[in-house]
Amino acid sequence: MNDISLKRYCVIILDEAHERSLNTDILIGMLSRVIQVRQKLYEEQQQMVLSGVRISAENMVPRLKLVLMSATLRVEDFISGRRLFQTPPPIIEVPTRQFPVTIHFSKRTEIVDYIGQAYKKILSIHKRLPQGGILVFVTGQREVEYLCQKLRKASRELMLNSSKQNIGNEVTVVSEMNSVGGINIEEINEAFEIQENSANQQTDRFSIYDEDHGDLDENDSELSYNSETESEWEVVGDGDPFDLKTTEDDDNLVDILGEDGSLASLKAAFDTLAGKTATNHNSKGEEAVPDTPADKSNHNMGKKRDGENGITYVVDTAREKVKNYNHSNGMETYEVQCISKASAAQRAGRAGRTGPGHCYRLYSSAVFNNILPDFSVAEISKVPVEGVILLMKSMDIDKVANFPFPTPPDAIALVEAERCLKALEALNSQGKLTPLGKAMAHYPMSPRHSRMLLTVIQIMRKARGYTRANLVLGYAVAAAAALSLPNPFVMQFEGNHDSNDGLDQVEKTHTTVTDVIVDKQQKLKKKKLKEMAKVSRAKFSNLSSDALTVAYVLQCFELSGSPVEFCNENLMHLKTLEEMSKLRKQLLQLVFNQSTIGALNEEFSWPHGTMKDTEHTWRVSSDKHPLLLNEEELLGQAICAGWADRVAKRTRAISVSSEGDRKAKAARYQACMVKETVFLHRWSSVSNSAPEFLVYSELLHTKRPYMHGVTTVKPDWLVKYAAPLCSFSAPLLDPKPYYEPLADQVFCWVISTFGPHLWQLPLHSVPISDNVQRVSVFAYALLEGQLLPCLGSVRKYMSAPPASILRPEALGQKRVGNLLSKLKSRPRTIDCCSMLREAWKENPRELHAEILDWFQESFHKQFEVLWSQMHLEVLLDPQERFPKKKRGKRKSKQVL
């Protein structure tokens, strides 16, 4: 931004401020400081005008006004104290144009079975009240499905009762069953099915209910609801806009539909649940809306359909599913908890958008007043804030705690965020941005994803001329998109998938269907879908990485002629893959935009062609995984770099999980930052191999802590990409230190351990940092012939082995002391080949006497020939000094 004071603007309006997203809070904090800058400029100009200075209209700077708009804003965060605004801003309340909504509180609050209470209230509304859509708020997809299942079961019981009344005349029964209320019975049965395609479902992996629905007892009579009387409810509002007549209690479900017991109204009542538009305007539509981040698409769908379907009744369970993040160990949990009073007001308002309405709160007014918080917790308190820290550091705001957040993040969250950024090598040990961190800050995404993409670019810059480079980048971007969204594989099969195999034909006959047959149907359908899902996962599985598995799914999805058909055949979530595809294209555009505008150093710019080249390579179809083994390892290293602090090591014990987990074996792991044991989910692509080390993108505690987004890593990658989390021993004398010609450095071997648990890693070589030791090792390597090969061929004529230099007691020997002193006597120490070349360029006789001292007197006459050969070899490149075969031997020795 070129104009930090925003001189082109005089008023900025920020709508929906109550959502309190992370970016909104940062923007409000920044604007609060801009307002102060503008106020200072304005006052200075006014002083100049009063003193007689003329300022043109174009250069006049007015005050900046910030308008925050919200229906349920927590104003205390903005007016209390002087953290945001020096002068508390005025509050203007504008009445909304809305139809009256009557609030009904239950006189007693059901703590556990709130789904059962919602079910009873739906049937009661359907029986007693005039027409209008019913909107029910529950916490997740499973609760939606369970509630729909209970309502479908109630409809089957209705048909059973209807058939018994007409059992005397079979012809009459068939006639009435085929045309009740002018509607075909097959259409009614279809209305009882959830017709949403499985591709449009969102995965709810984190429901608090087990697959047997826990305490949701399906054996309870589906018709045993209580017809509440007005005495059971507290009414709050301007009055009842309807003429409500209390009906007599009746356990017969036929009464719910009216005096004639028509099935027509029930069919229309379930049209909304079936994803259809109600065609009978004398009936009511019912809609269950999950209120959870995992099911946001369904929640938004409910908002969109409020006006279309005429929502008149809202049933509020006062629950929502919230994703909580533990900043100390990085573990996330989904918890069902009470909503806020502000959320309850928003839910009630949904009933008054198209006409007068009612909101039935399944909790008492005492619960509302004494237990429900006033407002929801701001997002900044529930998510990792390493992206915030990186952004602030890039804006030269070192003390992030002093930034004027409306709701400041916890001190622990800030500390853990800095620790994470240091592990990602975005910050150095002093908390300052590194060159890599500055490059990461240019990407408007999670620091983990930007670290991953930049690592791929760094590696591929060294592979000049690699013809498959653009495919690697395409998969890297796809993997980043995959790690940003939920898993696209369908993981729940509660009868929500269309099947054309005839399993549901029994339910569509013209005869009565018993619950036993229907339950058997559902079990068979569920079993078949599970087999289909297993085959689908196996077809796309990459045994080394969940991210690469989903990346291959995404490629096949984009190349398929029919995305909907692809998702149906492979049991995928259509909406998830569509969002993932859009995100992939945005990330790819971002990579090339940063390279084009020159915002990044050349080190972080893509050198292998254009975006068009990468997209063309990505769109080449393949019947199997197109990546080569070395390319998979390269991407694995990049993922390891991005999630370097989320490493887990397999323990020896193997856990046989509970019956709820299908008695599958779950590999036990010890996570880097978590004390308790974590588990590899059986649906992970990596579960069959159960590698020793892996990184995960998400740790979710459901029945127990499960890792998601898993990728296999090799131990030496941890030292390379997670060095800040590694501890190193003192340099080892065995194996001996060595000189690496290509790096032109001397290295030593160390014992490395990783993380707080001190997992031992293989021996690792590191550049020697100590000056004294570095010179000693360089002298040893020089005499050994590791630097100049000609010296290696005459070692047998030396008075002592070169390795004696490395012994502590050797410092007292004359030849050793003279050589080391000479190497350190220059302004720039001679500790590499380039420095030796520079020294001999200035003085060709440098080190002559010191090296001659190491040879026997019988060899002194031949030393001048050797000296000339040394001067020739020092000018050669490493590739010329050491043939490929020899360098290969050295490389293999280093690996071992």
XYZ file of N, CA and C in Angstrom, residues 75 140 201 221 272 279 282 379 391 491 606 611 613 688 744 764:
48
model
N -19.981 -4.093 21.566
C -19.435 -2.742 21.512
C -18.407 -2.488 22.603
N -24.711 -30.586 13.799
C -23.888 -31.269 12.804
C -24.693 -32.135 11.868
N -22.633 -33.561 0.134
C -22.606 -33.626 1.592
C -21.259 -33.152 2.096
N -40.375 -44.724 21.010
C -41.483 -44.610 20.068
C -41.407 -43.307 19.315
N -38.816 -29.899 2.060
C -37.590 -29.156 2.330
C -36.477 -30.089 2.751
N -44.857 -27.823 -3.077
C -45.839 -27.478 -4.101
C -47.219 -27.289 -3.522
N -50.740 -25.403 1.354
C -51.519 -25.558 2.572
C -50.782 -26.407 3.595
N -12.708 -14.855 16.821
C -11.956 -15.903 16.137
C -10.483 -15.912 16.535
N 2.657 -11.409 9.581
C 2.190 -10.173 8.945
C 2.697 -8.952 9.708
N -17.069 -40.116 4.210
C -16.714 -40.973 5.340
C -17.919 -41.389 6.165
N 10.094 -18.662 -9.465
C 10.031 -19.907 -10.241
C 10.787 -19.731 -11.562
N 3.095 -19.751 -16.017
C 1.906 -20.378 -15.429
C 1.200 -21.254 -16.462
N 2.563 -22.945 -18.828
C 3.300 -24.207 -18.941
C 2.922 -25.166 -17.813
N -1.311 -48.209 6.168
C -0.814 -49.570 5.927
C 0.680 -49.692 6.182
N 32.796 -26.552 -0.745
C 34.036 -25.871 -0.352
C 33.996 -25.516 1.127
N 24.707 -37.051 11.551
C 24.510 -35.976 10.598
C 25.778 -35.140 10.496
